[in-house]
Each structure stands twice: as C-alpha cells, then as structure tokens.
Coordinates of C-alpha atoms and ligand atoms in Angstrom, one line a residue:
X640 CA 107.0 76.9 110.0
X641 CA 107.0 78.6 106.4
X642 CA 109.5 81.1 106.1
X643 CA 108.5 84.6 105.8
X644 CA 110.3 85.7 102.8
X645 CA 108.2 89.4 103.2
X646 CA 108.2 90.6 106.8
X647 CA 106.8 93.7 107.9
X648 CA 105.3 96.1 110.8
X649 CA 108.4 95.0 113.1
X650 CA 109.9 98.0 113.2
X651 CA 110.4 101.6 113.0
X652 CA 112.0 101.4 109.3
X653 CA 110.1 101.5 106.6
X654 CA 111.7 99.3 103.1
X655 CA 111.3 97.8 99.8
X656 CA 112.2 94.6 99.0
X657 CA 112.6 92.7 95.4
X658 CA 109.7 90.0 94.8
X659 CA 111.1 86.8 95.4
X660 CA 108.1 85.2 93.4
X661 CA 107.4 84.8 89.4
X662 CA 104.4 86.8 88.3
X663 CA 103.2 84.7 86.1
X664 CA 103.7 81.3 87.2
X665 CA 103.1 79.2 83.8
X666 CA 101.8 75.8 84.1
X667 CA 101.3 75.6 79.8
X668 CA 100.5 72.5 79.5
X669 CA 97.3 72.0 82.3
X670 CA 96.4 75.7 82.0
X671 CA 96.8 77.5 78.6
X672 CA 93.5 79.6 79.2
X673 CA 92.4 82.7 77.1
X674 CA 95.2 84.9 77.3
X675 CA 97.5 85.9 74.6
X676 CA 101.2 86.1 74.9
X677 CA 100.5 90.2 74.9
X678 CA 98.4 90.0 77.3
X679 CA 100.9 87.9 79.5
X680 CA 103.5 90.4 78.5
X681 CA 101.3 93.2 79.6
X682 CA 100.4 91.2 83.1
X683 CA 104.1 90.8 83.5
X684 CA 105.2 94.3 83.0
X685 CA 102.3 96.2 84.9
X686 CA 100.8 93.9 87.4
X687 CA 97.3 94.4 85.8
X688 CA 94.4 93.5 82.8
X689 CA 91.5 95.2 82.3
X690 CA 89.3 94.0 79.8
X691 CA 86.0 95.7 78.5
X692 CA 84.3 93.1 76.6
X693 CA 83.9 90.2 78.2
X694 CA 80.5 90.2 78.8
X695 CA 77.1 90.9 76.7
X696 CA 75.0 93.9 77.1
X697 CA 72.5 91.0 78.5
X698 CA 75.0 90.0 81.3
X699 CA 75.7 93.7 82.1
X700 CA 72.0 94.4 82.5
X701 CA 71.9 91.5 85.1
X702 CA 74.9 92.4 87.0
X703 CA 73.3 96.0 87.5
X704 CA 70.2 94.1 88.8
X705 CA 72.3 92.0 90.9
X706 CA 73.8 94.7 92.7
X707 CA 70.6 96.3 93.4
X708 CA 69.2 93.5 94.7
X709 CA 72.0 92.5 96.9
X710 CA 72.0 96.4 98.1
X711 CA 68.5 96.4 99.4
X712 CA 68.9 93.1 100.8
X713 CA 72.1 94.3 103.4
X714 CA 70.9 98.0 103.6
X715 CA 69.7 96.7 107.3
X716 CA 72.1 94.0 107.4
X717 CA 74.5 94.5 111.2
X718 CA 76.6 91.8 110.5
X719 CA 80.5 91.6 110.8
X720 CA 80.7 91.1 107.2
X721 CA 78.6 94.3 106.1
X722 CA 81.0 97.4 106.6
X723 CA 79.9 101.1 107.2
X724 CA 81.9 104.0 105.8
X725 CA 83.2 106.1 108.6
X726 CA 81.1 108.8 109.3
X727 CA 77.5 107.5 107.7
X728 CA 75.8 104.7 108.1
X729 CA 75.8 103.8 104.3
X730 CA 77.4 100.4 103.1
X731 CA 81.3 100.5 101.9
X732 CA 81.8 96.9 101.6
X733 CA 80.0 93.7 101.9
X734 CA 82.2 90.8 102.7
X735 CA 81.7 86.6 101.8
X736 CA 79.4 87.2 98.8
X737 CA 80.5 84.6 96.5
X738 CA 78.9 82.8 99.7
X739 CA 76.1 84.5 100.6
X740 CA 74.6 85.3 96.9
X741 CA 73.7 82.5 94.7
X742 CA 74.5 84.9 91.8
X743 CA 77.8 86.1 92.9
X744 CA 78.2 82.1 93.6
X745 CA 77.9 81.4 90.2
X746 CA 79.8 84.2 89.1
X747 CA 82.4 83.0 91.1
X748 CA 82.7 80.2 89.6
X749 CA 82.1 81.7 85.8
X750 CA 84.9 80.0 83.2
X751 CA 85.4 83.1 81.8
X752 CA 87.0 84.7 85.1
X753 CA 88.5 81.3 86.7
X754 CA 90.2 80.3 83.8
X755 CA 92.1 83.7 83.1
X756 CA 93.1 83.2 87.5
X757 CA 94.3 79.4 86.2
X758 CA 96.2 80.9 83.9
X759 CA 98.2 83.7 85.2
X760 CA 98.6 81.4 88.7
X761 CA 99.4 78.3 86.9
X762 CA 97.3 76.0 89.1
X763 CA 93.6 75.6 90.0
X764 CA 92.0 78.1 92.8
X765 CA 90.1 78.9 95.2
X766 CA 88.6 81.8 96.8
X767 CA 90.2 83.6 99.5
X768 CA 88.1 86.8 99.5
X769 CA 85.4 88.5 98.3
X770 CA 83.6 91.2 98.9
X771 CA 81.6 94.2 96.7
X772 CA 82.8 97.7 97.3
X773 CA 80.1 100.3 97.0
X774 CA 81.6 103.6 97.3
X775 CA 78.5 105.2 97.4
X776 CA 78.0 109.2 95.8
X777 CA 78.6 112.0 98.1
X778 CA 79.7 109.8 101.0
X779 CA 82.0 107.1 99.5
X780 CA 85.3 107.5 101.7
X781 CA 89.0 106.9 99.8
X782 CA 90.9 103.6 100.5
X783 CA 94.5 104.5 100.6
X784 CA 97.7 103.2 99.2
X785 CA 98.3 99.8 99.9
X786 CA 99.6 96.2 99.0
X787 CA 97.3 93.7 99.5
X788 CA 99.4 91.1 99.7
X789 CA 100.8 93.1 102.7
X790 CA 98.2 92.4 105.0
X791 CA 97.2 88.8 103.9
X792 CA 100.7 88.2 104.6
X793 CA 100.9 89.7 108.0
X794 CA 97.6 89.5 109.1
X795 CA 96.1 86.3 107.3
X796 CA 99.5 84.4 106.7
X797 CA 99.2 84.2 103.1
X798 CA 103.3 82.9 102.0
X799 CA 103.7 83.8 98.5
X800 CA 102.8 86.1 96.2
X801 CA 100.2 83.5 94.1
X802 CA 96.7 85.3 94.3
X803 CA 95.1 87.7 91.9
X804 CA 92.2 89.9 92.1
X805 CA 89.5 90.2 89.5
X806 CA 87.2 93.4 89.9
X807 CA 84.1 93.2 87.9
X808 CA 83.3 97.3 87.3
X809 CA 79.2 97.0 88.4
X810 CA 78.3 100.5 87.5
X811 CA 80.5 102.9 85.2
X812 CA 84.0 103.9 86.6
X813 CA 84.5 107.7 85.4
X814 CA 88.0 109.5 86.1
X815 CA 85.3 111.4 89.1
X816 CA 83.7 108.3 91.2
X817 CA 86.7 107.3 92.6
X818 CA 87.9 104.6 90.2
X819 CA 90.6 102.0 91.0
X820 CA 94.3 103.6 90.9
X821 CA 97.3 101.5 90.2
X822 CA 101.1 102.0 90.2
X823 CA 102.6 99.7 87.1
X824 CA 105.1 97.7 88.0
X825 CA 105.1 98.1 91.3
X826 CA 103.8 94.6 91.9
X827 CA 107.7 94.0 91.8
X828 CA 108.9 95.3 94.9
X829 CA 107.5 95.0 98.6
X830 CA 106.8 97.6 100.6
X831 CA 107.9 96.2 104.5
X832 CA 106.0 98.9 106.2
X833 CA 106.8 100.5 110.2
X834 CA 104.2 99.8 112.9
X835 CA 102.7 97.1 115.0
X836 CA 99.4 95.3 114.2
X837 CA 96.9 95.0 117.0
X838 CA 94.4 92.3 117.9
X839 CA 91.3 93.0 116.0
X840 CA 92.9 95.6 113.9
X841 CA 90.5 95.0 110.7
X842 CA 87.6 96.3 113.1
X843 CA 89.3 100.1 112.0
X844 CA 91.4 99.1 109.2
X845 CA 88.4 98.2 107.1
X846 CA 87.1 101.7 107.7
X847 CA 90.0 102.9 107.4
X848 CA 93.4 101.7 107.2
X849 CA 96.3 103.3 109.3
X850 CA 98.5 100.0 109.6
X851 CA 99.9 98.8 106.5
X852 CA 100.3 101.6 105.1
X853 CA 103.6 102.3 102.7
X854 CA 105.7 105.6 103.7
X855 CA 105.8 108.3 101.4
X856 CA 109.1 108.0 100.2
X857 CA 108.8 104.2 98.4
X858 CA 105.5 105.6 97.2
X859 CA 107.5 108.6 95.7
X860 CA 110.1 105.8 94.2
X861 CA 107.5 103.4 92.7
X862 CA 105.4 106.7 90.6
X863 CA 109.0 107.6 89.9
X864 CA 109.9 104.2 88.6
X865 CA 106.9 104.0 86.4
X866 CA 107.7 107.0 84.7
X867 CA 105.6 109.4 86.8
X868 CA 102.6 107.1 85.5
X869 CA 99.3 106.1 88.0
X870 CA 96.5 104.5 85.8
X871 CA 93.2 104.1 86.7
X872 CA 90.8 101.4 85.9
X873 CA 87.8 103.4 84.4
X874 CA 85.4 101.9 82.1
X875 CA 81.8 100.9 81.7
X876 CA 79.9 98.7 83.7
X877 CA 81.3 94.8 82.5
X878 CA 84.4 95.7 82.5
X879 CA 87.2 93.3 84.1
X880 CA 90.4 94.5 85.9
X881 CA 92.6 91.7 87.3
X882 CA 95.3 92.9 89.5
X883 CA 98.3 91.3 91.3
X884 CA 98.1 90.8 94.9
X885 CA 101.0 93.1 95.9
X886 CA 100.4 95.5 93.2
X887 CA 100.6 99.3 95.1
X888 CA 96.7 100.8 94.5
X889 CA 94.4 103.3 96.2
X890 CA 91.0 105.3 95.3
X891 CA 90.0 108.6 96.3
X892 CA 86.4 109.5 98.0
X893 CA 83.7 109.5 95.8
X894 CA 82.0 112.9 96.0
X895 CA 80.5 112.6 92.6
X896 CA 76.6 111.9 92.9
X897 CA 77.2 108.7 90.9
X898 CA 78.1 105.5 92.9
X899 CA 81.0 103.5 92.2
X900 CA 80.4 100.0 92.9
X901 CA 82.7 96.9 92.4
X902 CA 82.5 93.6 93.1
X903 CA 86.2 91.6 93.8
X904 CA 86.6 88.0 93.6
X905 CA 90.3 87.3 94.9
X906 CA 91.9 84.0 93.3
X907 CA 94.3 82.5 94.8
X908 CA 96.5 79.3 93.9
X909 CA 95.3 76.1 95.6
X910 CA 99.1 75.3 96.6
X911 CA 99.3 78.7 98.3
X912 CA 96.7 78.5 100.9
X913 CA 96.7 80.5 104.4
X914 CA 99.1 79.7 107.3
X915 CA 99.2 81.4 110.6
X916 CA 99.5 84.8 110.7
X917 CA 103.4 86.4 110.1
X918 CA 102.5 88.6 113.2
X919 CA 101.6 87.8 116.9
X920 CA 98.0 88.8 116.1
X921 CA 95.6 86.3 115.9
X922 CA 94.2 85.5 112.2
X923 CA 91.1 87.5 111.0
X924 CA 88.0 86.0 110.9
X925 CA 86.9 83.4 108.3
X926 CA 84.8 86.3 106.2
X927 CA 88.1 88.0 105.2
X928 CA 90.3 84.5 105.1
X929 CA 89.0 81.9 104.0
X930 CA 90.5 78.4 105.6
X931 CA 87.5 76.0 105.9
X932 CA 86.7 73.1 103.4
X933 CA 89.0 74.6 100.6
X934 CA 88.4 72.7 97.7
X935 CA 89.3 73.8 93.7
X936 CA 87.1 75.6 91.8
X937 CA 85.1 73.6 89.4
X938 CA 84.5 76.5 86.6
X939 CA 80.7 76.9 85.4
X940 CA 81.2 77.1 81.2
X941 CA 77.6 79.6 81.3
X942 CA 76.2 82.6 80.4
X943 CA 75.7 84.7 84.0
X944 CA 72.1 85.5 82.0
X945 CA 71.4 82.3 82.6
X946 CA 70.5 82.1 86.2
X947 CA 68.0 84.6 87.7
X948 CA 67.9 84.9 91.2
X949 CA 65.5 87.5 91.6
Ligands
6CS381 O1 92.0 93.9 104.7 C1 91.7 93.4 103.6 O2 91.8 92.2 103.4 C2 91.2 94.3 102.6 N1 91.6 95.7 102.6 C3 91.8 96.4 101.6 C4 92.0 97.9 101.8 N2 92.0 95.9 100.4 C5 91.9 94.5 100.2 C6 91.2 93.7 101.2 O3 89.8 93.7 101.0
FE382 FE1 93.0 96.6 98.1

C-alpha cells in the first residue's frame, strides 16, 4: 500500500495542503538537459515554461497540417477516446494520440520536448496521457479550475507529484480563444477538495468537471498569494508551455470564431508510475492512464519535418 500523502473528496471540508514533493527533482549528473538555471528558477517559482521558439516555421507549418489531418480523420470517430463538447456534437478532446498518430508518436518522442521532462523530473519518462484539445470557435466549452494532479491522484492513483505537462500551442492562442490560464505558484499547495467520486465519473467529468473541483475560497487565497496575478499561455502556433501537474489552471469558452487547439503530451517520471486508485472507484480506463507495457522513452534527436504522414 503507498501512502496517500494528498487525500481528497472524503469529506465535506474543503483544504489546502503544503506539497510534500520537490519541484524540480535534479538528477545533474544523468539529466542536465537544455534548461538554464533561470529557467529552473523560473519553473521553481511559477510552476510553468513557455517557450516560443522551439521550433522552425517548417515544423509549425507541419503541425498545422497535422491537426487538420487528425481532425477530419475523428470528425466521425464514436470512440471512448474522442470527446464531444456538451451541447454540440463537435470534438473537445481526442484522447491516446501519441498512440493512435504516427506523427504525434514521433512527436512524442521528439528530444527537444523529452529531454526538458528529463530534466525538470530528474529521471527518464513515459507517457501517462495525451490527448489534443480543440476548443473549437463559437462552441468551444470552458474547462474549469483544477489540479491535475488531483484527479490522477484520486482517480488514477498517481503517488507523487513527478509528472509535467507539455502543451504544444497548434493554432495561435490570443487573450480571446480561450487560452491556457495558470495561477503561479500555486503548484505549491494542494487543494483536498469536498465530494465523493463515482464509478465512471470521467464519462461527465470530461465534459464537464463537477468533482474535483477546488472551493472558491483556496482559489481566492492562491490569486491572492500570487499577487493578484493569473497568466495566460498565449502565443503563436509552436509555442511550448510545460506546466506542473498540480499547478491550479482553467480556460474560459471559446466564443471567438477562431479555434484554439492544443495538443498535451503529459510526462511523467518512470519511478512514479500509477497505483490503484486513492478512492474506492475503480481506475479509468487505459486511454486516460496509461499502465500497460511502460517502458522509457527512447528520445528521437529529429526534425518533426522530417516525417510526413500525410
Ligand atoms: O481527467 C483528466 O485526466 C483530464 N481532465 C482535465 C480537465 N485536465 C487534465 C486531464 O486531461
Ligand atoms: Fe487540466
């Protein structure tokens, strides 16, 4: 039994709780990787990177076609992993695609991106997750305030706080599409929310998510703490965030007539893989937890121009 050093959803009470784990969990002598001591510094302090340059105008033109391609491909798609937005039938996210896309394979896989993860986890990685949000315009719903470290704990019995996110920005995130919002720094406290989980609670939460959800008052304290300050992860297309996996974020709706569509890779350390569950539920399916055949990640030094899959 691992301990559960972050419980939550049993009970009434909402709380926040220190971190018990390092952010940046330094391993200098197997993985130095690409980032700076700034950079660390600035990792450290906010919970967050975002970078706008690492890759060409070559690679940004592919990506583009990538998610076109991968769009019209699941426009019909009625599998589990392919989510609706509530209300339309258009497509909010698509789940599993670093396994389902040779390209987003690859990309997966691309040194650039794993070796940053290396870095800031200090070990190798796998993936967890992935998925591409599409936040379509007009009809793209909000995803609210949450940790998701939260529910990989509860629901997916992830034990420490050891994964990071990398967002690749696949068409431009303006201050009006409904860009990524984060809180800085509040990757250092835990939110313990109220409720119960339910079986099959990602069936609604994916839509929408009502469990999980931080109370209004630790939001309140973590803006506060801060300084009053929620960024957002605008940019052009190419850009980079990487985020912490409890780090408190959001978006709002999209009712711009420009999409906003990003595709997440989540990293996390090979010595941190997935238990059982810290609830009764059972653990979600295998599309939004990975368990089987974990292996390391072997990073591809290429160019993403380099392989076509159109
Ligand atoms: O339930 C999950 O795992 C997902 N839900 C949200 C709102 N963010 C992260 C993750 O994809
Ligand atoms: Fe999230």
């Amino acid at each position: 039994m691992v301990a559960d050093l972050y419980s939550s959803r049993i009970s009434k009470e909402a709380k926040m709780i220190r971190r018990q784990d390092d952010v940046i969990h330094k391993n200098s002598e197997l993985f130095q990787g690409p980032l700076s001591a700034e950079d660390l510094k600035t990792y450290e302090r906010n919970g967050y990177l975002l970078f706008k340059d690492l890759f060409s105008k070559e690679d940004i033109q592919v990506l583009k076609e990538e998610l076109r391609h991968v769009m019209e491909l699941n426009k019909n798609n009625n599998s589990e992993d392919v989510i609706r937005e509530p209300g339309s039938n258009e497509v909010r996210s698509i789940f599993e695609i670093h396994k389902n896309s040779e390209f987003f394979e690859r990309l997966s896989k691309n040194k650039k991106l794993v070796s940053i993860a290396q870095q800031l986890l200090g070990s190798q990685v796998y993936i967890t997750q992935s998925r591409i949000n599409f936040k379509p315009g007009f009809k793209g719903k909000e995803f609210y305030w949450h940790s998701d470290f939260e529910t990989w704990h509860v629901e997916d019995g992830m034990p420490n706080m050891r994964a990071v996110s990398c967002s690749i920005v696949l068409t431009d995130n303006h201050e009006f599409n409904g860009p990524l919002m984060l809180i800085p720094g509040s990757h250092k406290w835990y939110v313990s929310c109220s409720g119960e989980t339910p079986e099959n609670n990602y069936k609604q939460s994916l839509q929408k998510q009502e469990l999980g959800v931080p109370d209004e008052n630790s939001l309140k304290t973590l803006v506060d703490q801060a300084g009053g300050r929620i960024d957002r992860a605008t940019g052009p297309a190419g850009s980079v965030l990487f985020f912490d996996s409890n780090i408190m974020h959001a978006s709002s709706g999209n009712i711009s007539p420009f999409s906003r569509s990003n595709v997440f890779f989540v990293f996390n350390s090979i010595e941190n893989q997935l238990t059982n569950p810290f609830s009764d539920a059972n653990p979600r399916p295998e599309f939004l937890a990975n368990r089987k055949n974990i292996q390391p990640i072997k990073p591809l030094d290429e160019s993403i121009i380099s392989v076509p899959s159109l």
